[in-house]
mmCIF file of C-alpha atoms in Angstrom:
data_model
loop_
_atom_site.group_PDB
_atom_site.id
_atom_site.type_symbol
_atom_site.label_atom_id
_atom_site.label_comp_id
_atom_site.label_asym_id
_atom_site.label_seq_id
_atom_site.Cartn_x
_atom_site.Cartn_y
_atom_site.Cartn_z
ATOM 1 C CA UNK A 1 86.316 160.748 142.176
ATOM 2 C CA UNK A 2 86.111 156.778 142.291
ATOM 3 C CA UNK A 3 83.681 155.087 139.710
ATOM 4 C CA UNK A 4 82.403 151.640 140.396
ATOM 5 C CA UNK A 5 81.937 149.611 137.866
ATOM 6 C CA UNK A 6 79.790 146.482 137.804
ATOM 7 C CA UNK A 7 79.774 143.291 135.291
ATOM 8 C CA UNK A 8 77.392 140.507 134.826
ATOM 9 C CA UNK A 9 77.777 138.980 132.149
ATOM 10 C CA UNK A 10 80.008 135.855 130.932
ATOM 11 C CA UNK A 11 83.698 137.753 129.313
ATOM 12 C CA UNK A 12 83.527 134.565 126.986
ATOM 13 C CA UNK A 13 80.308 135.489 125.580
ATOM 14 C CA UNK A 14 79.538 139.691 125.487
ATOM 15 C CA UNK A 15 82.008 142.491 125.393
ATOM 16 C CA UNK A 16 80.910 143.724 128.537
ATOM 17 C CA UNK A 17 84.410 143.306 130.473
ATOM 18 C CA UNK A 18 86.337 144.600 127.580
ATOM 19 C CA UNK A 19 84.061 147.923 127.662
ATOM 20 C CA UNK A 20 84.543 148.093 131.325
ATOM 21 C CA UNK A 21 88.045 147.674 131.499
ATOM 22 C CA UNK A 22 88.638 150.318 128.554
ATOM 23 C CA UNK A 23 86.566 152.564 130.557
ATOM 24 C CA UNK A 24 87.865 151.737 134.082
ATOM 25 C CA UNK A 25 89.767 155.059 135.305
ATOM 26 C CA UNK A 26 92.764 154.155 137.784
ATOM 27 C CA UNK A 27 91.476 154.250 141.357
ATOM 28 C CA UNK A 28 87.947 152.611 140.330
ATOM 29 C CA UNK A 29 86.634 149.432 141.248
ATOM 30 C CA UNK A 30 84.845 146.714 139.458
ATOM 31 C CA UNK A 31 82.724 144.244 141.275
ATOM 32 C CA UNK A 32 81.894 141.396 139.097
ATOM 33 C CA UNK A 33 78.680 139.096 139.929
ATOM 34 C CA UNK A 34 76.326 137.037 138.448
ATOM 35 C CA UNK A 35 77.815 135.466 135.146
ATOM 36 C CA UNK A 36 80.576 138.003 135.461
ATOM 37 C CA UNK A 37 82.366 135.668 137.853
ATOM 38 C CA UNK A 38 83.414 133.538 135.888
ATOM 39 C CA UNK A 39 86.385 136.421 134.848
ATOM 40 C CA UNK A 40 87.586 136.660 138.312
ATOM 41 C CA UNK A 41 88.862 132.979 137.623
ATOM 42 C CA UNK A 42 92.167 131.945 137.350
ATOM 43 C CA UNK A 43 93.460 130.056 133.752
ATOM 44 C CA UNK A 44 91.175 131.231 131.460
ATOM 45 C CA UNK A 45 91.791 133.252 128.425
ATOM 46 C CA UNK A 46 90.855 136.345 130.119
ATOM 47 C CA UNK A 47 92.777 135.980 133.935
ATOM 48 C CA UNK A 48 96.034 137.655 132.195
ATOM 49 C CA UNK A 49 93.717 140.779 130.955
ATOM 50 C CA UNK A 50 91.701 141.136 134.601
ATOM 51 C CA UNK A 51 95.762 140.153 136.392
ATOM 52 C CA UNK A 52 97.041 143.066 134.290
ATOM 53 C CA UNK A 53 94.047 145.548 134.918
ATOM 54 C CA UNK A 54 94.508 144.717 138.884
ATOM 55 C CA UNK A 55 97.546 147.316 138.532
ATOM 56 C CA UNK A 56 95.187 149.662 137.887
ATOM 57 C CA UNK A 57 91.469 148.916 139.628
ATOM 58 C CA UNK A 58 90.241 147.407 142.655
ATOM 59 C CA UNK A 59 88.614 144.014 141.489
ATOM 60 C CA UNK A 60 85.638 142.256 143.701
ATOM 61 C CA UNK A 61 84.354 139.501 142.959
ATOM 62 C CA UNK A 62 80.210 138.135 144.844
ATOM 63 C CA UNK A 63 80.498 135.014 146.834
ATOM 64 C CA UNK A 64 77.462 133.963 146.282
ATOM 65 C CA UNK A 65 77.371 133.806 142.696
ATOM 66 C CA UNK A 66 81.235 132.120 142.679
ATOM 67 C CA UNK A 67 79.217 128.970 145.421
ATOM 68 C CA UNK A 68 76.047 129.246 142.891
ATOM 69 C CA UNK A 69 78.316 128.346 139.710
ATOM 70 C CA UNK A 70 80.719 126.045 141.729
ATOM 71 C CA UNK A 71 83.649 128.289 141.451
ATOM 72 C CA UNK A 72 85.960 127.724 144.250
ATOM 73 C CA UNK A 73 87.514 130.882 145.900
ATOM 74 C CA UNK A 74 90.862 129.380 145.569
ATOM 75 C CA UNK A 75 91.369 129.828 142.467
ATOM 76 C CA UNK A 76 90.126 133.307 141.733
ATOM 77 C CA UNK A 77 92.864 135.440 141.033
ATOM 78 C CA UNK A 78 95.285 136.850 143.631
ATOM 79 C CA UNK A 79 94.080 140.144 144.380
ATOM 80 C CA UNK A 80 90.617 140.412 143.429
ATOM 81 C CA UNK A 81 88.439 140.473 147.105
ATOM 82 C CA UNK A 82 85.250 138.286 147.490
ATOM 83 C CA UNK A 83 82.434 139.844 148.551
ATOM 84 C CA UNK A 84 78.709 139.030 150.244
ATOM 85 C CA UNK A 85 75.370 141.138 149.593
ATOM 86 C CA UNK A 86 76.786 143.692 152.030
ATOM 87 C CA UNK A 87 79.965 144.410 150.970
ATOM 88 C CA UNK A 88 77.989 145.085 147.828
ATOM 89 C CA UNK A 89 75.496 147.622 149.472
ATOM 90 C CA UNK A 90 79.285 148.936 151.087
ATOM 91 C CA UNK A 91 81.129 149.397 147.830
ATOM 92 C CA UNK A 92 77.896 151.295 145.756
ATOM 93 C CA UNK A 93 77.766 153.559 149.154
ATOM 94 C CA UNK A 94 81.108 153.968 149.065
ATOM 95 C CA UNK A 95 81.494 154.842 145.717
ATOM 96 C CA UNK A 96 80.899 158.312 143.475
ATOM 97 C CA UNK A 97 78.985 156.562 141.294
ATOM 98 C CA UNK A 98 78.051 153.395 139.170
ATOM 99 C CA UNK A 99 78.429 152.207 135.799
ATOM 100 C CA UNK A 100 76.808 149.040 135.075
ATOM 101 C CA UNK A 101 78.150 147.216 132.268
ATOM 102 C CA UNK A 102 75.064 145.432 131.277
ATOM 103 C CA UNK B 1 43.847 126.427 147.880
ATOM 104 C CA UNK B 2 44.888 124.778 150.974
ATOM 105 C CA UNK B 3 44.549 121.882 153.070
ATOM 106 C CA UNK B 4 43.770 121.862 156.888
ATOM 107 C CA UNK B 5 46.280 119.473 158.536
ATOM 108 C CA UNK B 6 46.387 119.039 162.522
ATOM 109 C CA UNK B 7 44.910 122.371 162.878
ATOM 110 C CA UNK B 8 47.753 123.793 160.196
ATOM 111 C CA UNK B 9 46.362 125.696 156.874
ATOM 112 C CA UNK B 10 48.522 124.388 154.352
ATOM 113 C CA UNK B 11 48.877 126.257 151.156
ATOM 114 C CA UNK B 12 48.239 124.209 147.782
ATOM 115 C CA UNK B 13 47.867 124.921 143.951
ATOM 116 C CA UNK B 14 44.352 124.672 142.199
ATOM 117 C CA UNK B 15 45.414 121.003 141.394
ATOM 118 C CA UNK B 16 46.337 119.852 144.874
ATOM 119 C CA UNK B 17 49.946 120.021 144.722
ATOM 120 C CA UNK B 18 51.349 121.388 148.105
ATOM 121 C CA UNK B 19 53.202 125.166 147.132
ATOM 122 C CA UNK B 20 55.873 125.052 149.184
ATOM 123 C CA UNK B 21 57.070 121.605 149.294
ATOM 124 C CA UNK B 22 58.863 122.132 153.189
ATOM 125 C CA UNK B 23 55.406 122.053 154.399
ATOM 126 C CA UNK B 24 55.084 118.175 153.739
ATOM 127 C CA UNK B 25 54.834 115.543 156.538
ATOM 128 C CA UNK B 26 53.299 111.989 156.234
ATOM 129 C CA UNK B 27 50.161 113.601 158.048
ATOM 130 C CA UNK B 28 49.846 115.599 155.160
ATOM 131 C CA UNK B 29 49.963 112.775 152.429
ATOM 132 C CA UNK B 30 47.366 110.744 154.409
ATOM 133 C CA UNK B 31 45.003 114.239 154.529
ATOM 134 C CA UNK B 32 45.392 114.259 150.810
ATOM 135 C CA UNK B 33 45.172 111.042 149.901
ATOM 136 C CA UNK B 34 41.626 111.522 152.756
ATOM 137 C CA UNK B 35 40.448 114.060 150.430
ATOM 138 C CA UNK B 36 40.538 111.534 147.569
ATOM 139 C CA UNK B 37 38.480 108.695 149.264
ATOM 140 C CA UNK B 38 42.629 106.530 149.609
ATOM 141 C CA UNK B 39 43.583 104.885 152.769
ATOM 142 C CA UNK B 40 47.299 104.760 151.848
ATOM 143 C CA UNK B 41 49.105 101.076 152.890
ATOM 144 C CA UNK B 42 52.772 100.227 152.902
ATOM 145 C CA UNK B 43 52.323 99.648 149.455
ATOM 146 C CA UNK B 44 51.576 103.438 148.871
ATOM 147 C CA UNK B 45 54.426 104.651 151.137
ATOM 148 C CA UNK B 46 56.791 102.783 149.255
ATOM 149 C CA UNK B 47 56.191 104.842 146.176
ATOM 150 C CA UNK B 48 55.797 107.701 147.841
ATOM 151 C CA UNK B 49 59.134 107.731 149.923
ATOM 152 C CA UNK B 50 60.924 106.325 146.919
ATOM 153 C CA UNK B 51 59.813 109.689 145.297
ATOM 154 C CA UNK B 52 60.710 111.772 148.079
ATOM 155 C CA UNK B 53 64.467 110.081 147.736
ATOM 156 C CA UNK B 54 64.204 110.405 144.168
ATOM 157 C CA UNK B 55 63.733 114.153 144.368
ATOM 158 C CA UNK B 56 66.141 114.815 147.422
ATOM 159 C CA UNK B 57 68.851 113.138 145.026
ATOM 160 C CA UNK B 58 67.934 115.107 141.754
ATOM 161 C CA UNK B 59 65.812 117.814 142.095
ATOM 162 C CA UNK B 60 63.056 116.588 139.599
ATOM 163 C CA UNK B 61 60.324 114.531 139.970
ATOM 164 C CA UNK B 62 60.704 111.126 137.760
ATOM 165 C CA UNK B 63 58.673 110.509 134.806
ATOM 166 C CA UNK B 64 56.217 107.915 135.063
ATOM 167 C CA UNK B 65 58.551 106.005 132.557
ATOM 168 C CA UNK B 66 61.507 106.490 134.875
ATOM 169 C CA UNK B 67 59.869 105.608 137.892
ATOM 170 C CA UNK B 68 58.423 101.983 136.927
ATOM 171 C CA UNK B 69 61.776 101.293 135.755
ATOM 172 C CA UNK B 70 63.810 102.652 139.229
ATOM 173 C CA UNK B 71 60.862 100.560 141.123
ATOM 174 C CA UNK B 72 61.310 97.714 139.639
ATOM 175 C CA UNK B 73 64.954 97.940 139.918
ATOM 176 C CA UNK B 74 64.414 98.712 143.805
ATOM 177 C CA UNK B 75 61.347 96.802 144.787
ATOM 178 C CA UNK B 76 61.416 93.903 142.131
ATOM 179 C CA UNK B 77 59.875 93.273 138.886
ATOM 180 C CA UNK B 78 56.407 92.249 140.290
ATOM 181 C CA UNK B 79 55.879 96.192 141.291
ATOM 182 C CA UNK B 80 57.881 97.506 138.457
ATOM 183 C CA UNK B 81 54.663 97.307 136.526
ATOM 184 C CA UNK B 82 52.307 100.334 135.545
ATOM 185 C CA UNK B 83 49.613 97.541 135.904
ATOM 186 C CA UNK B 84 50.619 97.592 139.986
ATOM 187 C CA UNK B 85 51.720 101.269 139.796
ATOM 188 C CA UNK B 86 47.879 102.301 138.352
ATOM 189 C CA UNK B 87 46.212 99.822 140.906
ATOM 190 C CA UNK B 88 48.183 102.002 143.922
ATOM 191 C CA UNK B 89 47.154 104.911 142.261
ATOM 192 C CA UNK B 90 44.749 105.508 139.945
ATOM 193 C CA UNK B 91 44.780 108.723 138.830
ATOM 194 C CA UNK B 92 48.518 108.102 137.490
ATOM 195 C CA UNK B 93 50.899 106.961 139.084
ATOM 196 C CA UNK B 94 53.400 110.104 139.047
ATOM 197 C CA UNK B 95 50.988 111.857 139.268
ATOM 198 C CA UNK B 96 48.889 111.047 142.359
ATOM 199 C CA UNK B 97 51.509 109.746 144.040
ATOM 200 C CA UNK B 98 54.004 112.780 143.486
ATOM 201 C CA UNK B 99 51.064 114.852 145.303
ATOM 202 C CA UNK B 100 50.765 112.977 147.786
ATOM 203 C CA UNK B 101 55.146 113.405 148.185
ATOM 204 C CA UNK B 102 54.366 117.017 148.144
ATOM 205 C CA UNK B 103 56.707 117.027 145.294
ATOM 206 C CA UNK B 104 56.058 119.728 142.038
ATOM 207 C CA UNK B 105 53.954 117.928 139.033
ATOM 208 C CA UNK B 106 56.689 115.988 137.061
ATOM 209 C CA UNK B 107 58.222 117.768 134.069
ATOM 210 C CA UNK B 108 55.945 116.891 131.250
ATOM 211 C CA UNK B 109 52.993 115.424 132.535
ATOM 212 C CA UNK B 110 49.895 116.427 131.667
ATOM 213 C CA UNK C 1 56.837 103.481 115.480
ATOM 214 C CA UNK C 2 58.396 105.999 113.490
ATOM 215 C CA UNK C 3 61.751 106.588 112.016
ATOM 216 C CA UNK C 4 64.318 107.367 114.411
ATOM 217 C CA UNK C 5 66.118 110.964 114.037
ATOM 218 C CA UNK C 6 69.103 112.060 115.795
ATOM 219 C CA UNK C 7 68.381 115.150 117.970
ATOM 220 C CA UNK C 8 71.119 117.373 119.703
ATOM 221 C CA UNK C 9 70.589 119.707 122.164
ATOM 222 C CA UNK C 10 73.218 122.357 121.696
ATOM 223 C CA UNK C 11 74.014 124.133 125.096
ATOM 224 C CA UNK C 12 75.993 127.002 124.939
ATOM 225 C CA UNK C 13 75.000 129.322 128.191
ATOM 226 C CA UNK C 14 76.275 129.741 131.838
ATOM 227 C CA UNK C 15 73.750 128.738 134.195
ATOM 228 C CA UNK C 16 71.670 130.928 136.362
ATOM 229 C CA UNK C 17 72.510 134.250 134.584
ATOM 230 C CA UNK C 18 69.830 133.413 132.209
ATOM 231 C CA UNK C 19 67.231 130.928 131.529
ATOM 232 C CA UNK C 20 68.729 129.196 128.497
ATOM 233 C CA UNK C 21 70.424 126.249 130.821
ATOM 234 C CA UNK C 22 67.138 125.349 132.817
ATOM 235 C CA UNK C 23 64.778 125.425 129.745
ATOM 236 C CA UNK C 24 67.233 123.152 127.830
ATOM 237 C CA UNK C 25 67.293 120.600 130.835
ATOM 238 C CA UNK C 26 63.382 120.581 131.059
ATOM 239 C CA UNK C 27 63.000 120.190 127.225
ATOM 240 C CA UNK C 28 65.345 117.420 127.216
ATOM 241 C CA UNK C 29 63.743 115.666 130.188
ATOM 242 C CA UNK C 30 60.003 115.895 128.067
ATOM 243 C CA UNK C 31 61.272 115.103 124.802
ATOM 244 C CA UNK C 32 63.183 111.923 126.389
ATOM 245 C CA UNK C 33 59.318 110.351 126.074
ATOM 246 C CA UNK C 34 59.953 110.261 122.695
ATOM 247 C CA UNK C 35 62.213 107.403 122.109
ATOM 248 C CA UNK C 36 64.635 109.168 119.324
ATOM 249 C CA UNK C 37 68.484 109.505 119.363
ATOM 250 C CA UNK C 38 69.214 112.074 121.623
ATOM 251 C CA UNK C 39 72.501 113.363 122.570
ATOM 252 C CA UNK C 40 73.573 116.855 124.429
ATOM 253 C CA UNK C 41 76.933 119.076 123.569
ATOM 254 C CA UNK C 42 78.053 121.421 126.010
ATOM 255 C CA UNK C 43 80.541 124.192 124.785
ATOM 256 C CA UNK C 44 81.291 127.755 124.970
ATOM 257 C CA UNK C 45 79.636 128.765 128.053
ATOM 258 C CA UNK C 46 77.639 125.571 128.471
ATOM 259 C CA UNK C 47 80.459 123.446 129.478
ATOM 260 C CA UNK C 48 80.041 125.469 132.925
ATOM 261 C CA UNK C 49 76.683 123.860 133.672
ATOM 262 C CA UNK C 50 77.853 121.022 134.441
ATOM 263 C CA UNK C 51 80.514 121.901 137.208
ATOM 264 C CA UNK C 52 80.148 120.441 140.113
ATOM 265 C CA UNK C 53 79.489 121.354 144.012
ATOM 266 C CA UNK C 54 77.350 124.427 143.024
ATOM 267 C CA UNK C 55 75.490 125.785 145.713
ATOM 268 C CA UNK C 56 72.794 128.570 145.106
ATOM 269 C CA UNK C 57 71.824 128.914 148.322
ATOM 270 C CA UNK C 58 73.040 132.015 148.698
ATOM 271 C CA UNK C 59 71.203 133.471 145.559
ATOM 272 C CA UNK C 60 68.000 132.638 146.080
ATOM 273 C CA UNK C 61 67.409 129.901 143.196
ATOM 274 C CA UNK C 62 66.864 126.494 142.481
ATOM 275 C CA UNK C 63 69.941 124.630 141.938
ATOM 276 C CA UNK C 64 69.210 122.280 139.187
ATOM 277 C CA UNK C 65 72.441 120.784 138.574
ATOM 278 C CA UNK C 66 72.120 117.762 140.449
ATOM 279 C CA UNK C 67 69.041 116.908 137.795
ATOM 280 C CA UNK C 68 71.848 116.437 134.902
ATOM 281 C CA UNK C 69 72.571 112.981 136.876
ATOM 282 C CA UNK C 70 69.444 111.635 136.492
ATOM 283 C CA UNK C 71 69.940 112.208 132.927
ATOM 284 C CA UNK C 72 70.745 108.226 132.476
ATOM 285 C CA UNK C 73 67.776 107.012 133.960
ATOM 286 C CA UNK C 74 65.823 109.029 130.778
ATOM 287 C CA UNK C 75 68.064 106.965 128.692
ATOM 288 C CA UNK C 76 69.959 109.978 127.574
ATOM 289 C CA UNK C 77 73.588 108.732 127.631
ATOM 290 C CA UNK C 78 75.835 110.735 124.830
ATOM 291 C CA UNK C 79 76.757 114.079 126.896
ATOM 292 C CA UNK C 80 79.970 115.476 124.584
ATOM 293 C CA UNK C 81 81.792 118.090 125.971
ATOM 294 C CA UNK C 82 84.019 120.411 123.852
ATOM 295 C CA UNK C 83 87.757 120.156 125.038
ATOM 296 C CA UNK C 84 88.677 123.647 123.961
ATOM 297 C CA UNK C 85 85.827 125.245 125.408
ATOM 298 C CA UNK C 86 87.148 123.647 129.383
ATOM 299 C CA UNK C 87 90.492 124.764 127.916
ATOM 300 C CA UNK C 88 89.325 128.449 127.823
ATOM 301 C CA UNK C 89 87.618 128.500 131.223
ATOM 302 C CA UNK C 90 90.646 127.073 133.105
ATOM 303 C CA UNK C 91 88.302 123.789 133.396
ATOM 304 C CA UNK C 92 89.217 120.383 132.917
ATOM 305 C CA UNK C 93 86.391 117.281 133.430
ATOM 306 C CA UNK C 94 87.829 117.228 136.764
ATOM 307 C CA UNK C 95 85.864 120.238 137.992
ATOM 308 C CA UNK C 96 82.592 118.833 136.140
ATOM 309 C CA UNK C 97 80.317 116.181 137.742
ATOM 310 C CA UNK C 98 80.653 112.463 136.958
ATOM 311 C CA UNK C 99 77.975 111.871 134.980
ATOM 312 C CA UNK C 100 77.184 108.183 134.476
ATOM 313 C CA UNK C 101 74.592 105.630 133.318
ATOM 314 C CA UNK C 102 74.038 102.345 133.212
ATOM 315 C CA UNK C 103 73.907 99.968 130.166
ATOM 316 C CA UNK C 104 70.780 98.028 129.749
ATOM 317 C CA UNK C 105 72.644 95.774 126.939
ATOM 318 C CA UNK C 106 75.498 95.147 128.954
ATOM 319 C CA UNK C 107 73.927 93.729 132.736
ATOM 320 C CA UNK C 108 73.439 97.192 133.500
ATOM 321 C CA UNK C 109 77.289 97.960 134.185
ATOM 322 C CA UNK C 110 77.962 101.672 134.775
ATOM 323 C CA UNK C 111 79.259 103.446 132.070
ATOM 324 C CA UNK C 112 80.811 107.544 131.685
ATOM 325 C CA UNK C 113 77.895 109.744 129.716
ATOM 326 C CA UNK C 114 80.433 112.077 129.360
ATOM 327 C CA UNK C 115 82.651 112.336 125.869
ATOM 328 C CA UNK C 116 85.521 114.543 125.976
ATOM 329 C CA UNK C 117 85.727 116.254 122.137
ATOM 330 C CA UNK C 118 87.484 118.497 119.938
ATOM 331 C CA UNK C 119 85.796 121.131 118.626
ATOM 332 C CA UNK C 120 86.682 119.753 115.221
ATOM 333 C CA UNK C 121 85.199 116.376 116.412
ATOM 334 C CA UNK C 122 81.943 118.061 117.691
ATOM 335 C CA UNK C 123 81.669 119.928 114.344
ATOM 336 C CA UNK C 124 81.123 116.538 112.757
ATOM 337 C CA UNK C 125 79.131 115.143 115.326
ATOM 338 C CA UNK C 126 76.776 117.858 114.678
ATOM 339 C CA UNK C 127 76.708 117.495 111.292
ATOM 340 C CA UNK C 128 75.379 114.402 111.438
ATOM 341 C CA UNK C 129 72.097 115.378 113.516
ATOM 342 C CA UNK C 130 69.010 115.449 111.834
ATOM 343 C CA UNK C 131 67.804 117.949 114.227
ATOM 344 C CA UNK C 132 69.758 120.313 116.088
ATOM 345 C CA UNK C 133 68.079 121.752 118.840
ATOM 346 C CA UNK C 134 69.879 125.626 120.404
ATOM 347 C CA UNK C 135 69.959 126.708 123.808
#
């Protein structure tokens, strides 16, 4: 059954999104938030990891953490889904279970 | 603590400075500066709306340093002066009058 | 008054996730009072504290990134910001503020705080701090 998986922390700075990704079944999601936005963006050195993984898992990415950093939401990467507090609460009720990636 | 303004209990910390700073109005700076025996002028208001700008526009409250310098840049040199600044308010300048603003303490005053 | 040092402030974490970025800004704003050579590098992570339009309303904290423009008036003017570090974000200065100050010496004309450097370049700068300070 789907997993969600959840990442805070900066992909430039702790292995957290690597671990994640490895672990990420296809069919799960990841929702990224606080300092884990910043992977969602496009141009870095990790959007061709998280553009490749998108074949696989259902990326999501909190809106208010992209507006806290200044991230604009046109330029995260095609096919990951911003998300408010609610969808949030929607995709841990909606899921199996959680991993978070700490 | 708190502060009784127009009837309004208005929370403060044990040094005076208002805790949540939305709760400011000029009625409020005059009941504080009441409190300390200050009748504030023109003069006063100056300082103290400069502050308020000052904060709106970075977030911080200015350093005592910073602020004679931005005053006398704004106002002119004769009240760019910690002489003038301490004669407005004498329990220090960034201080008092960043109370009165119902702005936080500034960052490394003591 | 004492001998002069050159202190850097090395910032190398995201805002808001943790409390590195905030206590750096504070301790730079108290030790400004002290009249030595300061300077700030941003890199790795660090570089994104200065981005501009944040907005943390929706998170519930302070947004303290409009405080890294008052930075001039505190007479702290040398901001260097590692190229490759922007590079690896998908940043350029574009998407940070414009950080500016203006120059006592020269009839107060406004002047960029912000120096654009290689990491090789900021690898020297460092090394010739007398004190480096690490956020």
């Amino acid at each position: 059954m789907a997993m969600l998986h959840t990442v805070n922390k900066s992909p430039f700075e702790r292995t957290a999104l690597q671990s994640c990704l490895g672990h990420a079944l296809e069919g799960a999601s990841v929702l990224l938030f606080e300092d884990g936005v910043y992977a969602a963006m496009q141009g870095t050195a990790v959007s061709a990891q998280v553009s490749e993984a998108l074949g696989k898992v259902r990326f999501y990415v909190l809106g208010p953490d992209l507006r806290a950093r200044g991230l604009r939401e046109d330029r995260v990467i095609d096919g990951i889904q911003v998300v408010d507090y609610d969808g949030f609460v929607d995709l841990v009720t909606s899921h199996d279970n959680v991993q978070a990636w700490l | 603590m708190a502060l009784e303004v127009n009837g309004k209990v208005i929370e403060t910390d044990e040094e005076g400075y208002l805790a949540n700073i939305n709760d400011w109005t000029p009625e409020v700076a005059d009941a504080m500066a009441k409190a300390d025996g200050v009748e504030l002028t023109d003069n006063h208001w100056e300082v103290i709306n400069f502050l308020r700008e000052y904060y709106d526009e970075y977030q911080i409250a200015p350093a005592v340093r910073v602020l004679t310098k931005a005053i006398g840049k704004k106002l002119g040199k004769e009240k760019g002066n910690s002489k003038y600044l301490y004669e407005l308010f004498p329990y220090g300048p960034a201080k008092q009058a960043c109370k009165y603003a119902g702005l936080p303490k500034p960052t490394g005053c003591v | 008054m004492s001998e002069i040092k050159k202190f850097m402030y090395v910032n190398r974490k995201a805002p808001y996730g943790t409390i590195y970025a905030l206590e750096s800004l504070e301790v730079v704003l108290i030790g400004a009072a002290f009249d030595q050579d300061v300077s700030l590098a941003f890199l790795d992570d660090g570089v994104y504290q200065l981005t501009k339009d944040q907005d943390t309303s929706g998170i519930g904290m302070k947004n303290f990134s409009p405080t890294y423009a008052a930075l001039g008036d505190y007479d702290v003017t040398k901001i260097y910001v590692e190229k490759e570090s922007l590079e690896e974000r998908g940043l350029s200065l574009d998407d940070l503020q414009h950080l500016t100050y203006e120059d006592e010496d020269d009839d107060w004309a406004e002047k960029d705080s912000i120096r654009l450097v290689s990491r090789e370049e900021l690898a020297r700068i460092m090394d010739e701090q007398d004190v480096l300070l690490s956020f």
